Each structure stands twice: as C-alpha cells, then as structure tokens.
Coordinates of C-alpha atoms and ligand atoms in Angstrom, one line a residue:
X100 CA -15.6 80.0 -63.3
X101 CA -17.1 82.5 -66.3
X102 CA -20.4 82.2 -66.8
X103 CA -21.8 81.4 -70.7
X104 CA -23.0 85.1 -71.9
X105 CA -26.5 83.2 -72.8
X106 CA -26.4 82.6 -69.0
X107 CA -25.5 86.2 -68.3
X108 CA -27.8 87.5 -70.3
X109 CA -30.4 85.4 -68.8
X110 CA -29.8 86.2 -65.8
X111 CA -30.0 90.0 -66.7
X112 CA -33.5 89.2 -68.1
X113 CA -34.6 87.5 -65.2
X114 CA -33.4 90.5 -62.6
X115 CA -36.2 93.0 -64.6
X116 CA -38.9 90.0 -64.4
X117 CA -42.2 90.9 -62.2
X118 CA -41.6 88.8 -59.2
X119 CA -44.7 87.6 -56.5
X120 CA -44.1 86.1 -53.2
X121 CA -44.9 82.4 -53.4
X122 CA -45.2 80.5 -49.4
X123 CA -41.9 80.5 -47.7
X124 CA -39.6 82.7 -48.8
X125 CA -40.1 81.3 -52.5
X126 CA -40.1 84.0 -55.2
X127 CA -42.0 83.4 -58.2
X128 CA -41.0 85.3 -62.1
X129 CA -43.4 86.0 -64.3
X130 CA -42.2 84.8 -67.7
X131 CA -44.1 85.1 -70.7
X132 CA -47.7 84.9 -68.3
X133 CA -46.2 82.0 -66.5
X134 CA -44.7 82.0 -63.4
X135 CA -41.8 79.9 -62.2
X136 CA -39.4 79.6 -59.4
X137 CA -36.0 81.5 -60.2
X138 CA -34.0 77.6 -61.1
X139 CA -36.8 76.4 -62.9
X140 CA -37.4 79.6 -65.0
X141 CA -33.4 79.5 -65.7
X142 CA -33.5 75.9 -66.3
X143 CA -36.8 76.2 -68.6
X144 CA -34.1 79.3 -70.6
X145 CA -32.0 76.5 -71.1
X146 CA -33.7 74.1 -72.1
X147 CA -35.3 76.8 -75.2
X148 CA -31.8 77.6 -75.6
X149 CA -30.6 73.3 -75.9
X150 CA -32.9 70.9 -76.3
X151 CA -33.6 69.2 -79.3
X152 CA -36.2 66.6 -79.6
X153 CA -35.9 64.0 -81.8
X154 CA -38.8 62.2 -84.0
X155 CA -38.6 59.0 -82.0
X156 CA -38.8 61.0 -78.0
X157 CA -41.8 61.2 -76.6
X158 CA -42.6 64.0 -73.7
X159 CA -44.7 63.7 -71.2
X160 CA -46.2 67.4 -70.5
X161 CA -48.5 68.1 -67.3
X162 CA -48.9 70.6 -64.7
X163 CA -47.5 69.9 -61.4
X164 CA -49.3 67.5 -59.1
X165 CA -51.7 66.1 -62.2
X166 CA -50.6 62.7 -62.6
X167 CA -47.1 62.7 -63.4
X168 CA -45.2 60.2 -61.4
X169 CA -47.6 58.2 -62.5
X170 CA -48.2 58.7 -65.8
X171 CA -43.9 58.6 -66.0
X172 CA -44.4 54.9 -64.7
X173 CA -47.0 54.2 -67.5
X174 CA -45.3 55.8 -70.4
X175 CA -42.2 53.5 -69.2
X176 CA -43.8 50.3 -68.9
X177 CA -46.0 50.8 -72.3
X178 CA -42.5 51.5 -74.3
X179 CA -40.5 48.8 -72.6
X180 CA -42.4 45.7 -72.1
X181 CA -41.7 43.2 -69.9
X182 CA -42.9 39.7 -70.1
X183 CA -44.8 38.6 -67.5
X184 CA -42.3 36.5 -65.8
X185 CA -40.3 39.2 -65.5
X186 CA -42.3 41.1 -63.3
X187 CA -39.9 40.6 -60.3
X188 CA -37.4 42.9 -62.0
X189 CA -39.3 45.3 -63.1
X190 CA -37.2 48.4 -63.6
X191 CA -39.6 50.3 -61.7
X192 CA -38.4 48.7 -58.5
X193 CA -34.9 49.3 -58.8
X194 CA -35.8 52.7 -60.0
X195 CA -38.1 55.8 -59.1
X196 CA -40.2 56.5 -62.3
X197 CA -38.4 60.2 -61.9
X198 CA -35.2 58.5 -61.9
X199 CA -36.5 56.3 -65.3
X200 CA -38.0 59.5 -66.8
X201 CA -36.1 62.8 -65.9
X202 CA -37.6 66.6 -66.2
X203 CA -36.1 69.0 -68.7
X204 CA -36.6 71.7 -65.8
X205 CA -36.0 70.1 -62.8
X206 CA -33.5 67.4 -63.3
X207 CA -31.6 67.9 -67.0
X208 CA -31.1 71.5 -67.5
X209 CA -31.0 72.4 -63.8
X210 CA -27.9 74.6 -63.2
X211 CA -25.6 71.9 -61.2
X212 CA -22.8 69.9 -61.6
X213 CA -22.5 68.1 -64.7
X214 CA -23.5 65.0 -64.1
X215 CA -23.0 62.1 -66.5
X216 CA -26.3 60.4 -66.3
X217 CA -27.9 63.7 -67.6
X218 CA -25.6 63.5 -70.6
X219 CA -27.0 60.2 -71.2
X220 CA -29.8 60.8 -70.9
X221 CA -29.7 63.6 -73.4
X222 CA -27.3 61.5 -76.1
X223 CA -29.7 59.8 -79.2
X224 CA -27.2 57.0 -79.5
X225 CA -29.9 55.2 -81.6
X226 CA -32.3 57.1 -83.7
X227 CA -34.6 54.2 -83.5
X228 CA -34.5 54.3 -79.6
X229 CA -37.2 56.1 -77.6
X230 CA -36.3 58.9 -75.6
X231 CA -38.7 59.6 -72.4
X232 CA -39.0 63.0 -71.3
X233 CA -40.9 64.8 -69.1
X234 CA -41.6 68.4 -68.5
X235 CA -43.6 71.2 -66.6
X236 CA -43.3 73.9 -69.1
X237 CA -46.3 75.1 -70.9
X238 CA -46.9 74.8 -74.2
X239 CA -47.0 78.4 -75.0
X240 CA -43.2 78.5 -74.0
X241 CA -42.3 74.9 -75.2
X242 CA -44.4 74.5 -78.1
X243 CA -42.3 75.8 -80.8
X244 CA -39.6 73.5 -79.5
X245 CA -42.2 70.6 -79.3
X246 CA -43.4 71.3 -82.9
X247 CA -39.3 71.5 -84.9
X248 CA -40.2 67.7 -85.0
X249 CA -42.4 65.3 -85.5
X250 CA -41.6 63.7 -81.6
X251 CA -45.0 62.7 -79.6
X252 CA -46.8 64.6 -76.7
X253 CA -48.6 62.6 -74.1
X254 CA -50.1 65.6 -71.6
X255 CA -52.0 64.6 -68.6
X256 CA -54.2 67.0 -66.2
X257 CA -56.5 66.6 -63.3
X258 CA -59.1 68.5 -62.0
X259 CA -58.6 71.8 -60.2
X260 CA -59.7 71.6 -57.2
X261 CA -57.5 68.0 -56.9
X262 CA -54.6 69.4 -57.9
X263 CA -54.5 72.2 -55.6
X264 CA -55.3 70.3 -53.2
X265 CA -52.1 67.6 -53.6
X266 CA -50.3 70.7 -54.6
X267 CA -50.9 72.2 -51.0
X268 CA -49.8 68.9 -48.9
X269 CA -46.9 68.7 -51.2
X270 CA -45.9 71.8 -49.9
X271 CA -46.3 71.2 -46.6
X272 CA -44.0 67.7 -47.1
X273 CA -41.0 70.7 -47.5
X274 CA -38.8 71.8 -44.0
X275 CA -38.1 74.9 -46.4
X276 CA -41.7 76.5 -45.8
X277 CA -41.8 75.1 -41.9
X278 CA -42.1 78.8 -40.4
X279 CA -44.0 80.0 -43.1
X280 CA -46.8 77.2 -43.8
X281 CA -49.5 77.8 -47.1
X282 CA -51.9 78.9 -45.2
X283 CA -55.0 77.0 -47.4
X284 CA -56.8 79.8 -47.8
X285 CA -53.8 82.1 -49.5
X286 CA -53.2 78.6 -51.3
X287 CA -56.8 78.8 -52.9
X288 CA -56.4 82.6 -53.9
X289 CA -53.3 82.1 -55.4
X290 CA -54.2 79.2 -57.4
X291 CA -56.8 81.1 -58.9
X292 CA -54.7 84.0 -59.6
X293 CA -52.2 81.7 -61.2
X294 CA -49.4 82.3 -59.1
X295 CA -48.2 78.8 -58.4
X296 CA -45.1 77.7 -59.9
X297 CA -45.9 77.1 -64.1
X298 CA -49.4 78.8 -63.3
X299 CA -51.9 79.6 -64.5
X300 CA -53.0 76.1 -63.9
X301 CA -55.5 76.3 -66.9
X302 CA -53.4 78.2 -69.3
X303 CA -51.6 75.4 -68.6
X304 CA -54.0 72.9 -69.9
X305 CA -56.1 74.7 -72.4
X306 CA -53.2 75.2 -74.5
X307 CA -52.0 72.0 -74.4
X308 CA -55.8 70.7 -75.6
X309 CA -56.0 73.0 -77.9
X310 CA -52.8 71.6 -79.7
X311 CA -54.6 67.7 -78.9
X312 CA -57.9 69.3 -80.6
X313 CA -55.4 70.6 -83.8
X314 CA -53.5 67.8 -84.2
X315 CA -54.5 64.1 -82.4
X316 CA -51.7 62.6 -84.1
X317 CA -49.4 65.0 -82.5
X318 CA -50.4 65.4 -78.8
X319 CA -52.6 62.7 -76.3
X320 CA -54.2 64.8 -74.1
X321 CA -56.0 62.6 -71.2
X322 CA -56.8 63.7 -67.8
X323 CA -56.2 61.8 -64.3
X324 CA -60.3 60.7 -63.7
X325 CA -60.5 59.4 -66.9
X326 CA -57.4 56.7 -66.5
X327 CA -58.4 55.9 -62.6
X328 CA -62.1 55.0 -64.0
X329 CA -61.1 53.1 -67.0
X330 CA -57.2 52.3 -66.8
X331 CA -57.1 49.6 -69.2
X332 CA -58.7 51.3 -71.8
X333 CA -56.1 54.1 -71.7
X334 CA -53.0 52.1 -71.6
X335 CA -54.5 50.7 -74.6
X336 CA -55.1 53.6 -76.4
X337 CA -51.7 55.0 -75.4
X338 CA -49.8 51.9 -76.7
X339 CA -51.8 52.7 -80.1
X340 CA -50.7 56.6 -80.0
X341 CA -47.1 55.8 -79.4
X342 CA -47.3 53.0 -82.1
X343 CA -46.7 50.3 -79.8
X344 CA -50.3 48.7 -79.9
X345 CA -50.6 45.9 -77.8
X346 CA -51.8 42.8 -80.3
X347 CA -51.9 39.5 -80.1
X348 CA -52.7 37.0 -77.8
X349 CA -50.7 38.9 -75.0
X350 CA -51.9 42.2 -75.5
X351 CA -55.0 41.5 -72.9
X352 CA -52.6 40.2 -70.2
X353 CA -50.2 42.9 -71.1
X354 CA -52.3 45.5 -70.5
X355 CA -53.1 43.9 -66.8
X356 CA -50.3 43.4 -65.9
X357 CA -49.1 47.3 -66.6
X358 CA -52.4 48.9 -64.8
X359 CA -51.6 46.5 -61.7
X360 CA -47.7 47.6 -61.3
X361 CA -48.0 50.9 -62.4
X362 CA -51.2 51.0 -59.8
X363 CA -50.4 53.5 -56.4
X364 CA -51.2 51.0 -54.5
X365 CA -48.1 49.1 -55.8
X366 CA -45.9 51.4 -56.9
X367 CA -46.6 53.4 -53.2
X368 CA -45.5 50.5 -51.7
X369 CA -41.8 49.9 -53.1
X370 CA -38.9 50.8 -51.2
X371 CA -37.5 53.2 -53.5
X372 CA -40.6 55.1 -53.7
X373 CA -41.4 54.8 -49.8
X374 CA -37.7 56.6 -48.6
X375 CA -38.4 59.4 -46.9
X376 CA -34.8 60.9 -48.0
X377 CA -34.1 64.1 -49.9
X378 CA -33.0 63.9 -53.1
X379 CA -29.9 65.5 -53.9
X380 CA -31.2 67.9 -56.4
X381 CA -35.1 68.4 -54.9
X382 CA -36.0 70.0 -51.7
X383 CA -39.3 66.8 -51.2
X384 CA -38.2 63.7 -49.7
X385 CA -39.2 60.9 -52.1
X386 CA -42.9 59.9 -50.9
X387 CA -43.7 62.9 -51.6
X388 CA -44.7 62.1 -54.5
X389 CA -47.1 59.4 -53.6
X390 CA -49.7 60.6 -50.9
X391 CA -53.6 59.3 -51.6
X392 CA -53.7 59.1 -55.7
X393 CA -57.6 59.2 -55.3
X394 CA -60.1 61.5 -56.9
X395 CA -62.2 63.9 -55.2
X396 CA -59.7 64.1 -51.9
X397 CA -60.2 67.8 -52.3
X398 CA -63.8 67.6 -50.5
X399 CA -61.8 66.9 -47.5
X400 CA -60.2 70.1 -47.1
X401 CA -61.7 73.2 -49.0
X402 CA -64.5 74.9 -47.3
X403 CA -67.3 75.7 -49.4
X404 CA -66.7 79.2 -50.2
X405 CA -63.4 77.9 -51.9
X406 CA -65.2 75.2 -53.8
X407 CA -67.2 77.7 -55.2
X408 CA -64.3 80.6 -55.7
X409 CA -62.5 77.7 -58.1
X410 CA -65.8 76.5 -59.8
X411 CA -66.5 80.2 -60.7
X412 CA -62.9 80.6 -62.5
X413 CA -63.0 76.8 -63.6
X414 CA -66.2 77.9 -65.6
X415 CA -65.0 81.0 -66.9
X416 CA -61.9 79.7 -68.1
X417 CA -62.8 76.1 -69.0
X418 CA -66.4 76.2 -69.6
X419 CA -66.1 79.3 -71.5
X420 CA -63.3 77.2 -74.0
X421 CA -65.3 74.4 -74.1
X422 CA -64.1 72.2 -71.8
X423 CA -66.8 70.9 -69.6
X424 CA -64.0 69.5 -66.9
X425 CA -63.3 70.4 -63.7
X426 CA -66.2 71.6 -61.7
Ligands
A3P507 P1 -52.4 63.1 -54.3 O1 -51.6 64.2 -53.6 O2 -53.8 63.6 -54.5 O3 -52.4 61.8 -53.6 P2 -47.4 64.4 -59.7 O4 -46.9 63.1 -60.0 O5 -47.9 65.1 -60.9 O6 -46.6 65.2 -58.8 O7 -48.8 64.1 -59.0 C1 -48.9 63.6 -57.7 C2 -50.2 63.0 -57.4 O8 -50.4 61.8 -58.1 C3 -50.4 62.7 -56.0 O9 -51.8 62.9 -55.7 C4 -50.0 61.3 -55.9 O10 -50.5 60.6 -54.8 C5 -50.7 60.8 -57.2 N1 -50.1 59.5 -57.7 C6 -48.8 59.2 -57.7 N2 -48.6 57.9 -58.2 C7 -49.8 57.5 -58.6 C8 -50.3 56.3 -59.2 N3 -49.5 55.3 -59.5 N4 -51.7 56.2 -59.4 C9 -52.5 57.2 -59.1 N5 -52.1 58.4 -58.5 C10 -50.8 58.5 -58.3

C-alpha cells in the first residue's frame, strides 16, 4: 500500500532526528526538545497534522506515570454521572478507564489498522456531547492545537522523584526490556537528563502551569498529592471547571460516591483492570497500570545520592520558576 506523502515526509524528518538509546533496545527522537519513541513521535505528527478539538472536548494532559489512569477514571465519572443505584454498572467495570478515554498518541493516531472504534471516538456526532481525550504530548508541541478552540485542559503531575520511580517498575512490567533491565541508577540519570519518552519531565509540567497561571479558565492544572490528601475537594472543584458543578442535595453524596469508585483500592481490584493480558496495541499487560498509587513510594528505592541528584535539578528547574513542588 502507498504511503500518504505527509507520512513520507515524516518519516524523512524523523530519519535526520537526534536519536538516544532508551533501556532495551528502545530508541528515543528528539523532537522539538522532547523526546519520544519512533510510534509515538509519528503518532504525535499525526495527530498535529489531524486533530481537531472541539469547544465541548476536554483533554486530559499529563506526563507519563503522573496520575493518568486515574485521573481518566475521574474525568469520566465527573462528566457522566451515575446515580447511586447504579453503581453496580458502572461503566468503569465493564471498561478500563483507557478503554473509556483513549490517547491521541498511543491509541487514536497510532499507525495500525483502522479500527472503527477510533473513528468513533474521533466523530463529534453531537456538538453538545463531551469528547474525553487524553494525551502525553507537551504543550509546547500541542498547545497551538489546544489553543484553535475554546475546548478545556485538565493536566495532572506528580512529584519527581514518584514518577520515576512508577516509571521505572513500569518498565520492568515489559518482556521487551527482559535482557536489558533499567538498571535504576541509568534510570535516575536519564530522568534528569530528560531522556525518557515525552521528557523532560519538567518541561513537561512547567509549560503546562504556565498556560494554568495565564489562563485558569482555560487549563486545571492539579498535581497527584494534592487529590490523594483532599480528593473530594478536587472532584468538586473539577465538576465546577468543566461546568458540571455538583449542586443540590446530591452533590455531597455525589462526590463520595466518585472518590470511593474511582479510589485504587477499587478500581485495582476489578477484573478488567487486574488481567495480566497484553493489550493488542501496548507492549504492558493491563495491571500495569495499577501498582501501589501511594505517595512517597520513591523512598523505598532511590539511594540517597539520587534523592539528592533529582532535588538539585527539581530546584533549579522548579524552584527557580516558582514552583515550590517536588522536593
Ligand atoms: P505507582 O506506580 O506509584 O503505583 P499513569 O496512570 O499516569 O500511568 O500513572 C500510574 C500511577 O498511578 C501508578 O503509580 C498507579 O498505581 C497509580 N494509580 C493508578 N490508578 C490510581 C488510582 N485510582 N488512585 C491513585 N493512584 C492510581
């Protein structure tokens, strides 16, 4: 089959790209300062090229291992209520929330066969239905895209040192890097150096906050410690971004009732999200997603000498923005 010439081209581009070795035998492309693995940074080319937001989509932006699954299963059960009653059918049990809320990188514009759930997924029957998106791509890529409309921007983050850290056993949950295993220690250096796939990590998220700090009405910008200390408080406050506020009588038992299904210790536990299968079109079985969903897990595994080798960039790059986060 011919490829499209914008594919061609693309890939002509990409060939010229500064390339690092990731862990396995992973490449990594540096594309405009970010780094990507080759079907992501094609994907991410497509999604430039094609997507469209509308007013009424929302898009959930975060760097990998920040929050994500969950944050998918929050946005979900914030825009589509259930009543209480209906708890037991909860589409989040017949569904993985990346199943509910599908990537622009790595599930809609990812080169494979055309598959008709991505075309509905894409199609705005209804321009007063909400579209739930999420993505991986940083905002100095994305932005312009994000900003041709007046759609919303939730972004979550976590801290550093967390993130690595779930980034590193995520790793490990893949057969691909068996004989060549992230050795911690090259995981900690490379984190720092930004090579790690949509690194820099803080690029990632200063940009992102600066765009919250520009325009609130725009982007929601909250970070993982924040929701796990005061969950209800967030949900709230995410209902009243997205202009679903919870009112009334309910609101209260609304709110509960989304924190406490949406919770890991629930959501870890359905069947769908325990299934140690491979996904057709990801190389992580699907409990990969869910490991300890705690804050601070990263004590347990860096030494101190790498605590102190991510404070010192944490500072220089957050501090010195001012974002007192991370350290
Ligand atoms: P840990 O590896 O620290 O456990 P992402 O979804 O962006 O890939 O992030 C994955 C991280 O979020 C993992 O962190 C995972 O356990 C955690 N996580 C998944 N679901 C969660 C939930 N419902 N509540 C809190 N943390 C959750």
């Amino acid at each position: 089959m011919e490829k499209s010439p914008e594919l061609n081209n693309n890939q002509n581009l990409n060939s010229s790209l500064q390339r690092e070795k990731w862990c396995g035998h992973e490449l990594l492309y540096k594309f405009q300062n970010f780094w990507f693995p080759l079907a992501y940074l094609e994907a991410t080319q497509k999604v430039l090229a094609n997507f469209k937001p509308v007013p009424k989509d929302v898009i959930l932006a975060s760097f990998p291992k920040t929050g994500t699954t969950w944050l998918k299963a929050l946005l979900h059960s914030i825009i589509n209520r259930s009543p209480k009653q209906d708890y037991n059918n909860h589409p989040l049990i017949s569904n993985r929330p990346h199943d509910l809320i599908p990537s622009l990188e790595t599930k809609l514009y990812v080169d494979q066969e055309n598959d008709s759930k991505k075309t509905e997924f894409l199609a705005v029957k209804n321009p007063e239905d909400v579209r739930i998106l999420a993505t991986h791509i940083p905002y100095q890529i994305l932005g312009e895209v994000l900003n041709s409309c007046e759609c919303k921007v939730v972004y979550v983050t976590r801290n550093p040192k967390d993130t690595l850290i779930s980034l590193w056993h995520f790793v490990q949950k893949s057969h691909l890097f068996d004989e060549d295993p992230w050795e911690l220690e090259v995981a900690v250096d490379q984190f720092c150096n930004g090579v790690v796939p949509f690194g820099p990590y803080y690029d990632h998220v200063l940009a992102y906050r600066q765009e919250f700090l520009k325009r609130p009405q725009k982007v929601f910008f909250v970070t993982y410690e924040e929701i796990k200390e005061n969950p209800k408080h967030y949900v709230r406050k995410i209902g009243e971004f997205l202009g679903c506020p919870f009112e009334g009588e309910n609101g209260e038992e609304e709110i509960e009732e989304i924190v406490r299904f949406c919770s890991f210790e629930n959501l870890s536990n359905q069947e769908m999200n325990k299934s140690s299968e491979l996904p057709i079109d990801f190389p992580m079985p699907y409990n990969s997603f869910f490991r300890k969903g705690e804050v601070g897990d990263h004590i347990n595994y860096l030494e101190d000498e790498m605590i102190q080798k991510i404070d010192a960039v944490t500072k220089e790059k957050f501090h010195g923005s001012d974002f007192v986060y991370g350290v």
